[in-house]
Coordinates of C-alpha atoms in Angstrom, one line a residue:
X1 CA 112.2 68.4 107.3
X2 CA 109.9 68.3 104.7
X3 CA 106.0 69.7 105.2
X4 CA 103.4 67.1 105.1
X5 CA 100.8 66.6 102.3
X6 CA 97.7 69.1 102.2
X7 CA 94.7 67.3 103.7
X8 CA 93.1 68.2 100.1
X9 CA 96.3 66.0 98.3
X10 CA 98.0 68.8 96.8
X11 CA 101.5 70.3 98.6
X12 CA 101.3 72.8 100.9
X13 CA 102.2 76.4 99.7
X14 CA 105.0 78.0 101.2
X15 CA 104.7 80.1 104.2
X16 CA 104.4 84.2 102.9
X17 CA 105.4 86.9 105.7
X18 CA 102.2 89.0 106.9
X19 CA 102.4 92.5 105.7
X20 CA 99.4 94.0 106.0
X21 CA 97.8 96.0 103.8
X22 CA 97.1 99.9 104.6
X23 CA 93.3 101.0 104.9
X24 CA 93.5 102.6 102.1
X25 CA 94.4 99.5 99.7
X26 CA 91.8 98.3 101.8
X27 CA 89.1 100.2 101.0
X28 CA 90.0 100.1 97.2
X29 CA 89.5 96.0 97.7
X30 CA 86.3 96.8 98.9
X31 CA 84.9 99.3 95.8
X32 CA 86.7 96.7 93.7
X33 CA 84.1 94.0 94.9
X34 CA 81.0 96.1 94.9
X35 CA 81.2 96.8 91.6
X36 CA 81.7 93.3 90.3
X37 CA 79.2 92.3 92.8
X38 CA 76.7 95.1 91.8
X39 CA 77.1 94.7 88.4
X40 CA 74.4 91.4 88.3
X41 CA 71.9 93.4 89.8
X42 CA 71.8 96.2 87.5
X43 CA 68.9 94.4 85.4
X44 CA 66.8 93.6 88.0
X45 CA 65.1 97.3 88.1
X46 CA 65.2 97.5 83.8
X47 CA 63.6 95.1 82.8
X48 CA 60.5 97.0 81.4
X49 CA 63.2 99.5 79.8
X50 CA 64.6 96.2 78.0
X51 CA 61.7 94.7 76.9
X52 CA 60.8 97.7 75.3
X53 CA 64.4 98.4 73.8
X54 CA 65.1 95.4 72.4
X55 CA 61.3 94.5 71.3
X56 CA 61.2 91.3 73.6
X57 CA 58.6 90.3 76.4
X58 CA 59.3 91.1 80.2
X59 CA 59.5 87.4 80.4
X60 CA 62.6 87.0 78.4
X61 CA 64.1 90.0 79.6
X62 CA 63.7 88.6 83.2
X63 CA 65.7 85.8 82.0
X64 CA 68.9 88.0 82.4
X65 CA 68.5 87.8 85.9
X66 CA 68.6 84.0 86.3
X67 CA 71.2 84.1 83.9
X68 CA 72.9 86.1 85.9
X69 CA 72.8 84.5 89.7
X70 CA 73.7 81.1 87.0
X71 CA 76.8 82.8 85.6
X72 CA 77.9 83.5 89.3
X73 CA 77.5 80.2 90.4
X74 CA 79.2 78.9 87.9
X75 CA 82.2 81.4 88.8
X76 CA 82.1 80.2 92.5
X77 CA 82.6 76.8 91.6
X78 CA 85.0 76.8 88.7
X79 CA 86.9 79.9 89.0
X80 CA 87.3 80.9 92.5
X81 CA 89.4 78.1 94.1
X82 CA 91.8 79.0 91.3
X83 CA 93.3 81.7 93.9
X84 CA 94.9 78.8 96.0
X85 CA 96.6 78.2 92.4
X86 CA 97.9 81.5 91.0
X87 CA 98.9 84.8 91.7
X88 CA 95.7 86.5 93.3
X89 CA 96.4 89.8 92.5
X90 CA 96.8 88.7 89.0
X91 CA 93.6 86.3 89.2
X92 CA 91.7 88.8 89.8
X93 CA 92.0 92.1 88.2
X94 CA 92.0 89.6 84.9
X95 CA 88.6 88.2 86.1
X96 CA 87.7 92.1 86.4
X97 CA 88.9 93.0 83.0
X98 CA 86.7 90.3 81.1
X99 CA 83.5 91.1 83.7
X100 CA 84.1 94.3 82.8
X101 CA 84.2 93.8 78.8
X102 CA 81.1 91.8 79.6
X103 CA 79.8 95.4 80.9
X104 CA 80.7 96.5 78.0
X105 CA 78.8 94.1 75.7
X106 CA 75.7 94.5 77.7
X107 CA 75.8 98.2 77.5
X108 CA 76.3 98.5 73.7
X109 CA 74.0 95.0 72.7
X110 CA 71.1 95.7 70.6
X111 CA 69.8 92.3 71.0
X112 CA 68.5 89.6 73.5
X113 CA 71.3 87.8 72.2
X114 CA 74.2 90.2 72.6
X115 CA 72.3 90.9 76.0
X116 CA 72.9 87.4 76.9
X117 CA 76.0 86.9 76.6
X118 CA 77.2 90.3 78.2
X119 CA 75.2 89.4 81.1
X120 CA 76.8 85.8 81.3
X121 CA 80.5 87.3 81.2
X122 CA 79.8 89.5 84.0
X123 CA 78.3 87.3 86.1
X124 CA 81.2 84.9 85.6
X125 CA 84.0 86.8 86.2
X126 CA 82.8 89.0 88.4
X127 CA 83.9 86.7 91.1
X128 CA 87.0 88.6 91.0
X129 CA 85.2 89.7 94.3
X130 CA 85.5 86.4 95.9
X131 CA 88.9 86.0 95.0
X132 CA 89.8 89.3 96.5
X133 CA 87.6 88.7 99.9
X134 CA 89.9 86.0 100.8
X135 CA 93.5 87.6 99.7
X136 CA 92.2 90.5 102.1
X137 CA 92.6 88.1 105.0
X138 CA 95.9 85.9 103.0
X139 CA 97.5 89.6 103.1
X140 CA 96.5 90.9 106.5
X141 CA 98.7 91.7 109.4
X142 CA 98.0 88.7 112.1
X143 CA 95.2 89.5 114.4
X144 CA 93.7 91.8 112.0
X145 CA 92.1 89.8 109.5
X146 CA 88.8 90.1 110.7
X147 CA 88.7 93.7 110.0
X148 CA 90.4 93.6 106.5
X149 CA 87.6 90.9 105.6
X150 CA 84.7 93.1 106.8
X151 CA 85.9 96.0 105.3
X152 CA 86.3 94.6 102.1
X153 CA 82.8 92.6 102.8
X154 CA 81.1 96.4 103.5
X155 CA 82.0 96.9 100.0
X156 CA 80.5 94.3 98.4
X157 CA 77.6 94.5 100.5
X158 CA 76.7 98.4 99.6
X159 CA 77.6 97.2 96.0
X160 CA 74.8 94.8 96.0
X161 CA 72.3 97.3 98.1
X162 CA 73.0 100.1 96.0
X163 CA 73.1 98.7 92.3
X164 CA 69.3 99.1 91.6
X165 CA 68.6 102.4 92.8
X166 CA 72.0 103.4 90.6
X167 CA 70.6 101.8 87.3
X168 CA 67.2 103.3 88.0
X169 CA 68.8 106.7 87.6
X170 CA 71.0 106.1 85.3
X171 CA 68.6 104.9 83.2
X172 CA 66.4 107.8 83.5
X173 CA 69.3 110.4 82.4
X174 CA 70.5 107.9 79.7
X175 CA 69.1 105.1 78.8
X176 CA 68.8 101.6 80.2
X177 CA 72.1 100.6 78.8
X178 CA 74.2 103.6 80.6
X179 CA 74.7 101.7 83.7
X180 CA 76.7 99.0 82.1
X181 CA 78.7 101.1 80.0
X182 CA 79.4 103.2 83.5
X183 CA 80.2 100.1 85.5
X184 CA 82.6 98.9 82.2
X185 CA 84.7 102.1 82.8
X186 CA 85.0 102.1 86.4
X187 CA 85.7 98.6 87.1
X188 CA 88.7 98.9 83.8
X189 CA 89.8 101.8 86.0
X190 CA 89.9 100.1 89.3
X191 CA 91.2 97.1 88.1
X192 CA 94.3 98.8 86.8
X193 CA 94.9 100.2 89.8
X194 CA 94.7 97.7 91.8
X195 CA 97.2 96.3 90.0
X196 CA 99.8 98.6 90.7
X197 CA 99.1 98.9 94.2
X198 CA 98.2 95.4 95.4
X199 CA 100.6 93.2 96.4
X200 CA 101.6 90.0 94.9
X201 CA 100.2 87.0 96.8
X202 CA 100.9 83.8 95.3
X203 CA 100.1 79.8 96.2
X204 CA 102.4 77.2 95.6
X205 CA 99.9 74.4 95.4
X206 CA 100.9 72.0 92.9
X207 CA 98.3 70.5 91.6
X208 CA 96.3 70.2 88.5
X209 CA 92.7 72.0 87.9
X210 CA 90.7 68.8 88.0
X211 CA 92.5 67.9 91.3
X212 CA 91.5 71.2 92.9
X213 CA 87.7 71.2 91.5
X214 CA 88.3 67.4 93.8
X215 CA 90.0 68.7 96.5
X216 CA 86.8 70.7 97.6
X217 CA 84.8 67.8 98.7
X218 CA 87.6 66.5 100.4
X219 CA 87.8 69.9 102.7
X220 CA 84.2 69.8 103.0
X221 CA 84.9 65.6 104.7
X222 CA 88.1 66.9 106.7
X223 CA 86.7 70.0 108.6
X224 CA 83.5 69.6 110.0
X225 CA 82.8 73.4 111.2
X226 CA 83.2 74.1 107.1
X227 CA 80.0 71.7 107.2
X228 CA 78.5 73.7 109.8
X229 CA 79.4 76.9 109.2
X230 CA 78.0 76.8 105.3
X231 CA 74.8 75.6 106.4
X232 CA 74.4 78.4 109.5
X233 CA 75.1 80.6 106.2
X234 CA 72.8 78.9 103.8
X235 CA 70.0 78.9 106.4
X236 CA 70.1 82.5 106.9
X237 CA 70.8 83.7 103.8
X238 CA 67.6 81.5 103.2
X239 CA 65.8 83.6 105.7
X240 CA 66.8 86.9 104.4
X241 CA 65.7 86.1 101.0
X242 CA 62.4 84.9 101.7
X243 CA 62.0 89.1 102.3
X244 CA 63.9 90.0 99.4
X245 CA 61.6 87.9 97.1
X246 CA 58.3 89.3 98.8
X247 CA 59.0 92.6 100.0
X248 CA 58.4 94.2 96.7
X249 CA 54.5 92.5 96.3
X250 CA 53.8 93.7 99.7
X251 CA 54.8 97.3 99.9
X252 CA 52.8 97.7 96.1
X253 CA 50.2 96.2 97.8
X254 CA 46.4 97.9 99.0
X255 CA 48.6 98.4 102.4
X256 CA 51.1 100.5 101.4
X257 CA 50.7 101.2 97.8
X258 CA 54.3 102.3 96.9
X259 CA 55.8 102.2 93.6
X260 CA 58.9 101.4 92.1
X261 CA 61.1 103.8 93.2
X262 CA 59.8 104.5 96.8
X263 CA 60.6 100.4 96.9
X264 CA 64.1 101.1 96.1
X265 CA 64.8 103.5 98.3
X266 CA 63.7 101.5 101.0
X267 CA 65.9 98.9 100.1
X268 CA 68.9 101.4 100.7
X269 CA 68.2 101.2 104.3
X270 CA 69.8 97.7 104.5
X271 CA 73.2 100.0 103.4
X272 CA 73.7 100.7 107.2
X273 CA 73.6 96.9 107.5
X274 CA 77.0 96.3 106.0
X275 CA 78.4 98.7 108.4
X276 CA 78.2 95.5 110.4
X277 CA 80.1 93.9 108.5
X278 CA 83.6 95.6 109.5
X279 CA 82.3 95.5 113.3
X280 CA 81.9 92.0 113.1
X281 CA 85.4 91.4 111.6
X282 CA 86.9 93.7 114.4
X283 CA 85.2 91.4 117.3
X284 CA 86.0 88.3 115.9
X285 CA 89.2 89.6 115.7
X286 CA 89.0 90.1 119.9
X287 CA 87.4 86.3 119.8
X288 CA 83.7 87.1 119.7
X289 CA 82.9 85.6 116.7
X290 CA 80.9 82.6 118.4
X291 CA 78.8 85.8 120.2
X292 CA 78.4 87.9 117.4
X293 CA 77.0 85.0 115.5
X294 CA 74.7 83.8 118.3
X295 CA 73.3 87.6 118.9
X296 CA 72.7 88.0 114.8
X297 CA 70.8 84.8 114.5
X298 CA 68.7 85.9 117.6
X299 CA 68.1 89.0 115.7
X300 CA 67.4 87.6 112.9
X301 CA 64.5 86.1 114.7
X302 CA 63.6 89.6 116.4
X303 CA 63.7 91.1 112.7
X304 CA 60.9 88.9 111.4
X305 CA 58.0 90.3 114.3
X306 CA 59.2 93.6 112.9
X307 CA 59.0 92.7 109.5
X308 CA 55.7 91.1 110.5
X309 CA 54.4 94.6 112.0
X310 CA 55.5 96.1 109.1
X311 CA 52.7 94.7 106.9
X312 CA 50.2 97.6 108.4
X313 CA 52.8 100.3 109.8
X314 CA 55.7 101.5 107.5
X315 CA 58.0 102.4 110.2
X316 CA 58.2 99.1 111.7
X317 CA 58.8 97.4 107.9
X318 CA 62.2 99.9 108.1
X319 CA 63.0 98.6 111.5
X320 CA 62.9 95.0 110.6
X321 CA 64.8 95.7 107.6
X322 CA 67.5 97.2 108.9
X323 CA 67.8 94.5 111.8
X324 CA 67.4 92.0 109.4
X325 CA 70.4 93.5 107.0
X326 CA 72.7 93.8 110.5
X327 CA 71.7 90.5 111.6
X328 CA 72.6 88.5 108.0
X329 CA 76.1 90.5 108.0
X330 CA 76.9 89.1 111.4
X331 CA 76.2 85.7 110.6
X332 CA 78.0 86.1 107.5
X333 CA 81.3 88.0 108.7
X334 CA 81.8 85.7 112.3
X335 CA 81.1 82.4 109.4
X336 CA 83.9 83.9 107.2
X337 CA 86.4 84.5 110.1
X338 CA 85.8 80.8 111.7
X339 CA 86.2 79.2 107.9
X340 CA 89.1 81.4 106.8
X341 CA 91.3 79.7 109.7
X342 CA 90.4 76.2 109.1
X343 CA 93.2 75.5 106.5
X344 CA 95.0 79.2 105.6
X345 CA 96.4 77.2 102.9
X346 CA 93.1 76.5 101.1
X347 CA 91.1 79.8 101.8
X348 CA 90.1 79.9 98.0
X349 CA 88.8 76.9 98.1
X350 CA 87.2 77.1 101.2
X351 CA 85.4 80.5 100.4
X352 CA 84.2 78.5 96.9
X353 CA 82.4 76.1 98.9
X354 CA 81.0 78.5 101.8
X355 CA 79.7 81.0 98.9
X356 CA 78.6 78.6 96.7
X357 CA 76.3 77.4 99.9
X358 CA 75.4 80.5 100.3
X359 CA 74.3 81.3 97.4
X360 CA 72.2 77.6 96.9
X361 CA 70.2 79.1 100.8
X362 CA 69.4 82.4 98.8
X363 CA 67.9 80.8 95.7
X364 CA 66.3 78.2 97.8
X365 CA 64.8 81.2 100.2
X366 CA 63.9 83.2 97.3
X367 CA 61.8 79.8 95.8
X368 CA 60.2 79.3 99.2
X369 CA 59.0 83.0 100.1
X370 CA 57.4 82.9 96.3
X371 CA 55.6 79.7 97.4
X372 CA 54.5 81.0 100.9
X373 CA 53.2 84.0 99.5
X374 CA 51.4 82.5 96.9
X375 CA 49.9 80.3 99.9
X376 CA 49.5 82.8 102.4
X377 CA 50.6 86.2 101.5
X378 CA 52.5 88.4 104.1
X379 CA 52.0 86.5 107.1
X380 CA 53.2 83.3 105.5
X381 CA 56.2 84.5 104.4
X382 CA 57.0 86.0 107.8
X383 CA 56.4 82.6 109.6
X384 CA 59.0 81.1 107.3
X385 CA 61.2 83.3 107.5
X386 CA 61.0 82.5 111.2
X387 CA 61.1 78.8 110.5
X388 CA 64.7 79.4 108.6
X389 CA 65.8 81.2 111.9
X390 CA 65.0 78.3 113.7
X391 CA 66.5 76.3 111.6
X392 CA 69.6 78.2 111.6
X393 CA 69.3 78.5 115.0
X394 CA 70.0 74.7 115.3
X395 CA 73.1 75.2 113.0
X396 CA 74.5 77.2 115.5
X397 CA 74.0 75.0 118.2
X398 CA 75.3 72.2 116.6
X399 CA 78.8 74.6 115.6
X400 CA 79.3 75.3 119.3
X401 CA 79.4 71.9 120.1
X402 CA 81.9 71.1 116.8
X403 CA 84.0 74.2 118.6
X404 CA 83.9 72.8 122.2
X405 CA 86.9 70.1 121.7
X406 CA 89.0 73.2 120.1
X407 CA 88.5 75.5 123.1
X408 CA 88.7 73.1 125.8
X409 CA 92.8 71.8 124.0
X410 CA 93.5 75.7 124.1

């Protein structure tokens, strides 16, 4: 008997046997995606050492970063969903190869232009991380992908945390371009390892680019908890960023007075936040995911009076951040798990349009904590922050009721 058509019009792949993949394979995954992930925050802390390298203002060289978060996007969209297409092992140690010869060009440019485009190369391919988050869970033993996907989530996260303070001192023994020539290395190393000890994980979806790029709205129509599940993520993510885009002007501030590096190392605090995010994979594993997720968005709420203390007494600003960090990985993991096992056959896809929402909350967070500091200062930014909780509070509520029918038929 033949299987039925894909709800996204394309055929359905072929079923794979469950392996599993050792923790060790694992945890290379997950220092795979941290560097492609960390790799489009190096500018952020060297921007000065740019401007003055390359003779250009800080105001072009912050134009790397946006370039950067664009490039990214871009990849989500366009490149990502290519892993319910081809080979995934394949898909992505290529995508790390040209982010990393993006490195590369960024490390060795002696221009804005050169700059440009090195930055744009690895923040396109370096989705190679979101093509590899999702063959963590295609690959997984049954029952376990929860923990493979936090795992390799952990890495990414620390990635992220831990790029700026890494640039900061490599710059200072080397330069500001040693960083990218470091990261160029590593991830050409990694990559070709992976390679020999990945296994092969291949789609047989037949159908043609254009009709995937299509077939992601039609997922987005056929499973409503993909609706709801993206905008729980978007919403919080929203929340989170409202901090990351005001912290920095408040601790410099009469209050605190703390400079640029003291900032970054309080910024690695958030590292023991994506040690949540292989806990949350292991309880959603058990079934918890609908309480993991209800108990991070609550303290995600709880995080924002700490943050809000914070403003006068250091040691409260610490504990919010670190709540804050574990509460966003919750969210994040539990939304991962539920979407993952919507369609098995379309995980690329589906991760392309949960990250892509994602990442739209965080630069829409980002643009709102500017404005309510601007407006308001600390205390504004707090109470929107809040607001987003609230907001994705109501997400939640309205998944629940989307999950209801499913539990009640089990």
């Amino acid at each position: 008997m033949t299987s039925p058509p894909s709800p996204a019009g394309a055929s359905q792949p072929a079923a794979s046997p469950r392996r599993g993949l050792s923790t060790p394979v694992l945890l290379l995954m997950a220092v795979a995606s941290g560097l492609c992930a960390g790799g489009n925050y190096f500018n952020q802390p060297l921007l000065h050492s740019i401007s003055v390298s390359l003779r250009i203002s800080e105001d072009l060289a912050a134009l790397t970063v946006t370039l950067a978060q664009v490039s990214y996007a871009l990849g989500l969209v366009f490149l990502v969903p290519l892993g319910d297409k081809f080979e995934r092992r394949g898909l992505a140690v290529v995508l790390m190869l040209l982010a990393a010869a993006g490195q590369f060009v960024s490390g060795f440019s002696g221009s804005l232009g050169q700059l440009a485009l090195g930055t744009a190369m690895a923040g396109l391919f370096s989705v190679a991380a979101q093509v590899l988050v999702p063959t963590a869970a295609a690959l997984s033993a049954p029952r376990h992908s929860g923990r493979a996907v936090g795992l390799v989530m952990s890495g990414l996260l620390v990635g992220i945390l831990a790029a700026r303070s890494v640039a900061g001192l490599l710059s200072g023994l080397g330069g500001w371009n040693l960083v990218y020539r470091v990261s160029g290395v590593a991830m050409l190393l990694v990559a070709l390892v992976l390679w020999r000890v990945l296994p092969p994980s291949r789609s047989e979806l037949r159908a043609s680019y254009p009709a995937i790029l299509r077939s992601l709205g039609a997922l987005v129509v056929q499973h409503p908890r993909l609706r709801s599940r993206s905008l729980l993520g978007a919403l919080s993510f929203a929340s989170v960023s409202v901090l990351f885009s005001t912290m920095a002007l408040m601790l410099s501030g009469p209050a605190h007075g703390l400079d640029d590096t003291a900032i970054g190392l309080i910024g690695l605090a958030g590292i023991a936040g994506a040690l949540m995010a292989n806990l949350a994979g292991r309880l959603a594993d058990r079934g918890y995911e609908q309480s993991v997720t209800a108990g991070s968005v609550l303290l995600l709420g709880a995080s924002w009076y700490l943050l809000w203390l914070g403003g006068e007494t250091l040691a409260w600003f610490l504990a919010g951040m670190l709540a804050i960090d574990l509460a966003l990985q919750g969210v994040h993991i539990s939304n991962q798990n539920v979407v993952y096992q919507l369609d098995p056959a379309a995980r690329s896809r589906i991760n392309s349009v949960y990250m892509t929402s994602y990442f739209i909350g965080a630069a829409s967070g980002s643009a709102l904590g500017a404005l309510a500091w601007r407006h308001g200062g600390w205390s504004s930014a707090c109470l929107l922050g809040l607001a987003l909780m609230l907001l994705a509070l109501g997400a939640l509520l309205w998944d629940r009721r989307l999950a209801a029918p499913r539990h009640a038929n089990d």
